[in-house]
Amino acid sequence: MNSLFPKTLIPSTSLSSSTRLTLTPNSLRHFKLHLPRLMSSDSSHRLFQLKLDPLTGNSEWVVIEDNDDLPDCSKEPLLATTSYLDMLNDSFRNKAFRSGIERTVTKPCHVLDIGAGTGLLSMMAARAMGLNGTVTACESYLPMAKLMRKVLHRNSMGKAISLINKRSDELEVGVDIPSRADVLVSEILDSELLGEGLIPTLQHAHDKLLVENPLTVPFRAVTYGQLVESTYLWKLHDLSGIEAKVSDGIHLVPTGSDSIIHVKSRQYPMHCDAIREEIKPLSEPFKIFEFDFWKRPESNGETKVQVQVIDDGNIHAVVSWWVLQLDREGTVFYSTAPRWINSPANIGYRDWCDHWKQCVWFFRGKGMSVSQGEEVLLEATHTETSVSYNLNVQVPKTDTRQHDHNIRDFQLLLSPERIAIYGDSKWRSSVLAAVRNALQGRVNPLCVVVDDSIFLTLLAANLSKTSHVLSLFPGLREKGAQYLENVVKANSFSMDRVEVREKRKPCLTLHDTHGKKVDMLIGEPYYYANEGMLPWQNLRFWKDRTLLDPILSEDALIMPCKGILKACAMSLPDLWSSRCCLGDVEGFDHSIVNTTLGACGELPAPKEGPFLPFSIWQCGEIKELSEIFTILEFDFSKPISSCHGTAQVVHAMDLFYGWIGLWIQIILL
């Protein structure tokens, strides 16, 4: 029994106390995941947006024309999974930018707003000038530009602000804008600060769009960090160290091959306050980089920080955040620091919000052992879009590369969540027991691993010396085959009993199985790079099982055999505050954006709040309002079919901050 699918939240106001949910094969197929991959053609007229069918893994380009209306959002709010709504509900952010703009834009001038969104900052700038200056709003994402036009019209700002649907690096003075701008207002920041292209955007703006020595809002950004010890964070990246404590005979990371599986070297956004009890600070906060918006930034930078250790422990990670200075005088600030940091009184603490989190950088292996009073050298490097860190750690003599030269050029990158699952001894033991029971009494079985599970592939080959294992690896593909070749010896089987399908085909046939029908069809289920979806969007295993039905033997074993859609009514006031309907935002009416952005609360009929994929433990304050209940079941032993369920939710719907948390519990056998 396991629950691997990401939990999903829907606001309780969209459900009655007797909740009915119906899913059909057709509806499952047409749940689409909007991905932020965009390509423009004649950028002011047309946009191509990539959509993924989660049940097949196939993708398609959808064309959005400039003269099209925004699509009907009654069933699927177009921009619900973006961060726009959360940002607009962040009152600390809104007030800080308003104060910064009013202190900076004090007379009529030309203001350029890059990444204008709904036009909030543009309208603030226009208001600060008494509608007498010039405001150019640049918004490259066509659906948002359409929405901004509606917001400007609602607030009688359509004539005061010139909206251009282009990337800022496509703007030309004398063509798109009348002259170089005197003031830049922009909020193209992510949790890492640089990930949305802040540096190249500022470089181009200073080179082509701004006057010399322009005024800017924000004025400056400073990044900070803190060295921490955390077993919780360690388990998210060091599979080698975790697996050393597991004795099930499966070696995802063989001895001496520590780097064969690891997470991508990058900063991971995370609400660190949620795991405050799991974090032990090993240093005071320290300054890392400073970026001045009012001058042209460099593409790359390096710094070395001598950090004094304040307690004994192992340095597992760097927790980082940033502080914005909105005005030149240094009176208006905004910080993304965790709450355990003692921020100066003039910065203060913001409310919980999801659009800007702290970031975590993992140090490889078991961490660096340090003692109180010791000093360590932290090296930080930034590119145009990211920041990385390194500690002055001596490479141990037992380094992987001295053990096995065959694997030094191969590395399999997995997400922190997947590494934590593979390191979970309880999860491993339950899966091992299920596969062992499934193999009992079977002679020369053909076992098909339908998903991207390297663990099940190794397990099936290890537990049965007569089995033939065919792994489809639809996402990993050749990476999966390379990985198996590198770990085959450590897991006591030969590759002549394991086959990886090389070519991607619509479906397996008896020709692919050499005329033999499938005895076992198994999956975790896990599909590489397909995480963070709604629970039912992860029913791809059921879809694959259905396609393979013609080549299954009569007594074929399907694992997992069942999925159960579970639910619980919850109070999540922090999440509610960040997703609630908008009205007045710093003096500007934003009620028109609620449906498109997927707001929750008092929506006009028949509009409903959206389904949102969230990790519930990252949602701020949490309180369960009901017992866990079952909505419906998915029988994987049979081909995919329509299913429905009804559940009674008791004593929950009258509470204002109510949500329904949904997840799928997996029954292996």
XYZ file of C-alpha atoms in Angstrom, residues 163-591:
429
model
C 0.616 48.094 -23.852
C 3.047 46.249 -26.109
C 2.780 42.456 -26.510
C 6.461 41.727 -27.102
C 9.525 40.573 -25.264
C 11.475 43.536 -23.943
C 14.505 42.552 -26.034
C 12.311 42.918 -29.131
C 11.446 46.551 -28.377
C 12.984 49.288 -30.491
C 13.172 52.973 -29.653
C 11.422 54.970 -32.354
C 9.392 51.944 -33.420
C 7.720 50.503 -30.347
C 8.489 53.229 -27.802
C 8.896 56.947 -28.514
C 12.131 57.425 -26.568
C 14.395 55.872 -24.001
C 12.667 55.520 -20.640
C 13.650 57.593 -17.614
C 12.369 55.038 -15.103
C 12.245 51.228 -15.126
C 9.720 49.410 -12.965
C 9.875 45.650 -13.152
C 9.213 42.546 -11.126
C 10.765 39.680 -13.087
C 12.023 37.816 -10.052
C 11.725 34.204 -8.955
C 12.624 32.511 -5.676
C 16.274 32.347 -6.756
C 16.094 35.972 -7.965
C 17.754 35.362 -11.339
C 15.729 32.497 -12.826
C 13.298 34.588 -14.871
C 16.113 36.256 -16.792
C 16.668 39.324 -14.635
C 20.282 39.878 -15.714
C 19.886 39.666 -19.538
C 16.678 41.715 -19.291
C 18.458 44.486 -17.374
C 21.452 44.346 -19.704
C 19.319 44.864 -22.800
C 17.239 47.543 -21.114
C 20.311 49.553 -20.115
C 21.852 49.102 -23.565
C 18.806 49.891 -25.696
C 15.790 51.144 -23.747
C 16.838 53.331 -20.789
C 18.492 56.706 -20.407
C 21.894 56.913 -18.779
C 21.683 56.618 -14.965
C 17.966 55.792 -14.928
C 15.750 55.525 -11.870
C 14.587 51.992 -11.111
C 12.090 50.197 -8.904
C 13.441 48.050 -7.333
C 16.681 49.905 -6.709
C 18.730 46.946 -5.473
C 18.534 43.244 -4.552
C 20.822 41.449 -2.099
C 21.001 37.672 -1.690
C 21.744 36.078 1.689
C 22.500 32.568 2.873
C 22.852 30.376 5.936
C 24.642 27.044 6.377
C 22.382 24.391 7.899
C 22.323 20.812 9.078
C 19.173 18.858 8.236
C 18.645 15.121 8.043
C 15.395 15.851 6.235
C 17.195 17.769 3.483
C 19.996 15.196 3.385
C 17.461 12.457 2.573
C 16.337 14.459 -0.444
C 19.633 14.100 -2.272
C 22.107 11.561 -0.837
C 20.678 8.213 -1.973
C 24.071 6.554 -1.522
C 24.267 7.474 2.150
C 20.649 6.526 2.816
C 20.860 3.227 0.951
C 23.840 2.170 3.061
C 21.367 1.823 5.945
C 18.942 -0.349 3.950
C 19.575 -4.104 3.720
C 17.261 -5.396 1.001
C 19.908 -6.533 -1.477
C 19.056 -3.875 -4.062
C 21.777 -1.376 -4.867
C 20.494 1.604 -6.792
C 23.815 3.248 -5.972
C 26.500 0.539 -5.797
C 29.450 0.993 -3.439
C 32.020 3.282 -5.020
C 29.478 4.710 -7.464
C 28.097 7.504 -5.306
C 27.536 9.941 -8.164
C 25.593 7.636 -10.494
C 22.265 8.945 -9.126
C 21.879 12.416 -7.730
C 19.785 15.538 -7.969
C 20.532 18.264 -10.463
C 22.984 20.820 -9.091
C 20.669 23.780 -8.667
C 18.780 25.712 -6.018
C 15.414 24.219 -5.089
C 12.586 26.581 -4.042
C 11.084 25.458 -0.733
C 9.057 26.829 2.181
C 11.745 26.230 4.766
C 9.539 27.420 7.642
C 7.534 24.212 7.123
C 10.563 22.160 8.202
C 11.924 24.567 10.814
C 12.125 21.775 13.404
C 14.188 19.730 10.935
C 16.768 22.487 10.396
C 19.745 23.315 12.625
C 21.497 26.578 11.687
C 25.277 26.218 11.646
C 26.060 29.855 10.848
C 24.638 33.324 11.122
C 23.115 34.757 7.906
C 25.720 36.110 5.480
C 25.581 38.315 2.402
C 26.316 36.660 -0.939
C 25.591 38.852 -3.991
C 24.336 42.386 -4.565
C 22.584 43.418 -7.780
C 21.921 47.087 -8.569
C 19.011 47.502 -10.972
C 20.015 51.079 -11.803
C 23.208 50.004 -13.552
C 24.063 47.337 -16.112
C 24.804 43.994 -14.375
C 27.578 41.578 -15.304
C 26.576 38.209 -16.757
C 28.741 36.237 -14.353
C 30.082 36.793 -10.890
C 32.021 35.040 -8.154
C 32.488 35.673 -4.465
C 34.132 33.933 -1.530
C 32.638 34.197 1.936
C 34.494 33.246 5.108
C 31.742 31.829 7.320
C 32.129 31.164 11.047
C 30.427 28.045 12.368
C 28.179 28.622 15.419
C 27.503 24.974 16.362
C 28.843 21.452 15.858
C 27.291 19.474 13.030
C 27.334 18.480 9.355
C 26.735 21.113 6.699
C 24.103 19.567 4.452
C 22.821 22.620 2.603
C 22.708 26.366 2.094
C 19.348 28.036 2.665
C 19.194 31.293 0.696
C 16.818 34.216 0.244
C 16.868 37.780 -1.021
C 15.967 41.282 0.127
C 14.712 43.988 -2.221
C 15.417 47.661 -1.623
C 12.622 49.389 -3.513
C 13.757 53.029 -3.266
C 17.089 54.820 -3.615
C 16.987 56.187 -0.043
C 16.698 52.742 1.517
C 13.380 53.158 3.350
C 11.252 50.501 1.571
C 12.196 46.812 1.658
C 10.768 43.386 0.888
C 12.340 40.146 2.129
C 11.851 36.438 1.382
C 13.802 35.369 4.505
C 12.470 32.480 6.614
C 10.769 33.502 9.847
C 13.577 32.288 12.084
C 15.813 35.042 10.698
C 15.792 38.194 12.835
C 15.098 40.753 10.135
C 15.570 44.485 10.865
C 12.440 46.325 11.969
C 12.259 48.302 8.715
C 12.033 45.071 6.709
C 9.625 43.010 8.813
C 7.935 39.733 7.941
C 5.625 39.158 5.013
C 2.527 36.966 5.056
C 2.792 33.409 3.747
C 2.853 33.324 -0.036
C 3.735 30.695 -2.589
C 5.231 32.706 -5.433
C 8.532 33.497 -3.651
C 10.044 30.896 -1.348
C 13.475 30.320 0.097
C 15.945 28.227 -1.906
C 17.961 25.175 -0.861
C 21.302 24.121 -2.346
C 22.374 20.579 -1.444
C 26.017 19.723 -0.806
C 26.890 16.303 -2.182
C 27.244 13.296 0.073
C 26.934 13.233 3.849
C 27.875 16.873 4.256
C 30.886 18.590 5.743
C 31.588 17.937 9.429
C 32.347 21.152 11.325
C 32.869 22.331 14.905
C 31.747 25.481 16.673
C 34.153 28.371 16.098
C 35.596 26.855 12.934
C 35.668 28.907 9.737
C 34.738 27.509 6.334
C 35.145 29.070 2.917
C 31.981 29.229 0.830
C 32.417 29.939 -2.866
C 29.381 31.310 -4.717
C 29.045 31.759 -8.474
C 26.253 33.240 -10.525
C 25.477 33.016 -14.225
C 22.809 35.011 -16.020
C 20.054 32.809 -14.604
C 21.291 30.846 -11.571
C 23.469 30.759 -8.455
C 25.639 27.838 -7.322
C 27.753 27.127 -4.246
C 30.791 25.132 -3.234
C 32.481 24.401 0.081
C 36.238 23.897 0.386
C 35.792 20.169 0.954
C 38.691 17.808 0.359
C 37.773 15.047 -2.116
C 38.013 11.770 -0.137
C 40.341 9.046 -1.282
C 37.327 6.772 -1.676
C 35.913 9.075 -4.323
C 33.715 7.343 -6.886
C 35.950 8.132 -9.798
C 38.829 6.145 -8.303
C 36.624 3.083 -7.927
C 34.865 2.668 -11.217
C 36.035 4.436 -14.316
C 33.132 2.908 -16.298
C 30.484 5.046 -14.597
C 32.301 8.330 -14.278
C 30.740 9.627 -17.484
C 27.190 8.522 -16.653
C 24.873 10.199 -14.176
C 21.139 9.776 -13.748
C 19.424 12.896 -12.454
C 16.323 12.359 -10.330
C 14.145 14.787 -8.414
C 14.658 15.207 -4.648
C 11.212 13.683 -4.059
C 12.076 10.565 -6.068
C 15.389 10.115 -4.244
C 13.586 10.415 -0.903
C 11.128 7.691 -1.981
C 13.901 5.381 -3.171
C 15.636 5.870 0.162
C 12.500 5.149 2.233
C 13.066 1.748 3.873
C 9.343 1.204 4.548
C 8.436 1.903 0.932
C 11.186 -0.368 -0.342
C 10.253 -3.234 1.963
C 6.560 -3.062 0.984
C 7.385 -3.066 -2.742
C 9.927 -5.870 -2.267
C 7.391 -8.024 -0.410
C 4.768 -7.437 -3.101
C 7.085 -8.387 -5.984
C 8.395 -11.427 -4.118
C 4.841 -12.672 -3.533
C 3.926 -11.986 -7.148
C 6.861 -14.072 -8.425
C 6.115 -17.101 -6.246
C 5.272 -20.177 -8.287
C 6.003 -18.535 -11.618
C 8.483 -20.275 -13.912
C 10.339 -18.235 -16.510
C 7.931 -15.327 -16.208
C 7.938 -12.402 -18.602
C 7.782 -9.276 -16.488
C 7.106 -5.913 -18.142
C 7.980 -2.765 -16.204
C 5.661 -0.314 -17.911
C 6.936 2.916 -16.353
C 10.356 4.441 -15.563
C 11.003 2.459 -12.388
C 14.654 1.499 -12.160
C 13.926 0.051 -8.707
C 11.300 -2.432 -9.973
C 13.548 -3.444 -12.854
C 16.401 -4.294 -10.488
C 14.011 -5.939 -8.047
C 12.349 -8.235 -10.593
C 15.697 -9.297 -12.051
C 17.222 -9.834 -8.603
C 14.396 -11.827 -7.000
C 13.847 -14.285 -9.839
C 16.821 -15.870 -11.561
C 14.584 -17.272 -14.314
C 12.541 -14.198 -15.149
C 12.907 -12.104 -18.270
C 12.391 -8.420 -17.575
C 11.334 -5.983 -20.283
C 11.508 -2.337 -19.184
C 9.744 0.239 -21.322
C 11.334 3.337 -19.709
C 9.076 5.756 -21.681
C 10.755 8.796 -20.147
C 14.251 7.562 -19.330
C 14.688 5.660 -22.615
C 18.385 5.109 -23.336
C 19.336 6.648 -19.989
C 17.569 3.745 -18.290
C 19.507 1.195 -20.345
C 22.812 2.919 -19.614
C 22.025 2.985 -15.923
C 21.234 -0.747 -15.807
C 24.469 -1.599 -17.599
C 26.392 0.287 -14.927
C 24.744 -1.378 -11.913
C 24.148 -4.908 -13.233
C 27.161 -6.454 -11.494
C 26.364 -5.004 -8.081
C 22.800 -6.351 -8.273
C 23.718 -9.951 -9.180
C 22.033 -10.386 -12.541
C 23.098 -10.320 -16.172
C 21.784 -8.080 -18.904
C 20.811 -11.093 -21.026
C 17.725 -11.376 -18.787
C 16.886 -7.682 -18.936
C 15.766 -5.876 -22.055
C 15.057 -2.203 -22.548
C 12.865 -1.210 -25.466
C 15.033 0.986 -27.652
C 12.452 2.539 -29.943
C 9.381 4.392 -28.792
C 6.318 2.707 -30.279
C 2.623 3.348 -29.739
C 2.234 -0.041 -28.083
C 4.033 -3.328 -27.460
C 3.141 -6.313 -29.631
C 3.841 -10.030 -29.395
C 6.647 -9.385 -31.864
C 8.371 -7.243 -29.214
C 7.959 -9.987 -26.593
C 9.225 -12.725 -28.961
C 5.805 -14.341 -29.109
C 5.437 -14.738 -25.336
C 2.527 -13.205 -23.453
C 3.167 -11.017 -20.425
C 2.922 -12.731 -17.027
C 3.504 -9.660 -14.868
C 2.824 -6.026 -15.663
C 4.249 -3.784 -12.960
C 4.924 -0.136 -12.199
C 5.405 2.068 -9.142
C 3.876 4.001 -11.015
C 6.473 6.640 -11.826
C 7.031 8.505 -15.079
C 10.266 10.442 -15.447
C 9.862 14.230 -15.557
C 6.105 13.798 -15.159
C 5.768 14.831 -11.530
C 3.661 17.549 -9.929
C 0.431 16.684 -11.742
C -3.114 16.248 -10.525
C -3.687 12.725 -9.114
C -5.871 11.491 -11.960
C -3.434 12.874 -14.503
C -1.019 10.278 -13.143
C -3.311 7.423 -14.185
C -1.077 6.867 -17.169
C -0.281 3.436 -15.737
C -3.941 2.452 -16.199
C -3.877 3.768 -19.746
C -0.696 1.809 -20.540
C -2.118 -1.335 -18.948
C -5.189 -0.990 -21.201
C -3.099 -0.642 -24.358
C -1.136 -3.766 -23.416
C -4.252 -5.857 -22.704
C -3.993 -7.907 -25.959
C -0.591 -9.323 -24.993
C -1.365 -10.122 -21.349
C -1.670 -13.785 -20.373
C -4.965 -14.951 -18.885
C -3.535 -15.051 -15.363
C -1.347 -11.968 -15.777
C -0.617 -10.163 -12.540
C -1.087 -6.401 -12.550
C 0.833 -4.406 -9.912
C -0.400 -2.085 -8.589
C -3.842 -3.641 -8.781
C -5.850 -0.682 -7.583
C -5.829 3.050 -6.939
C -8.097 4.680 -4.381
C -8.923 8.380 -4.593
C -8.781 9.590 -0.993
C -9.812 12.950 0.374
C -9.875 15.011 3.533
C -11.484 18.345 4.323
C -8.836 20.782 5.503
C -8.447 24.311 6.767
C -5.576 26.026 4.940
C -5.901 29.738 5.767
C -2.503 30.706 4.334
C -3.181 29.058 0.995
C -6.700 30.474 0.952
C -5.381 34.002 1.474
C -3.032 33.607 -1.463
C -5.722 32.140 -3.759
C -8.804 34.153 -2.749
C -10.766 36.405 -5.081
C -9.296 39.795 -5.836
C -11.105 43.074 -5.499
C -9.252 46.295 -4.872
C -5.459 45.952 -5.173
C -3.784 49.165 -3.997
C -6.623 51.233 -5.386
C -7.136 49.324 -8.648
C -10.041 46.994 -9.398
C -8.823 43.484 -10.240
C -12.083 41.578 -9.877
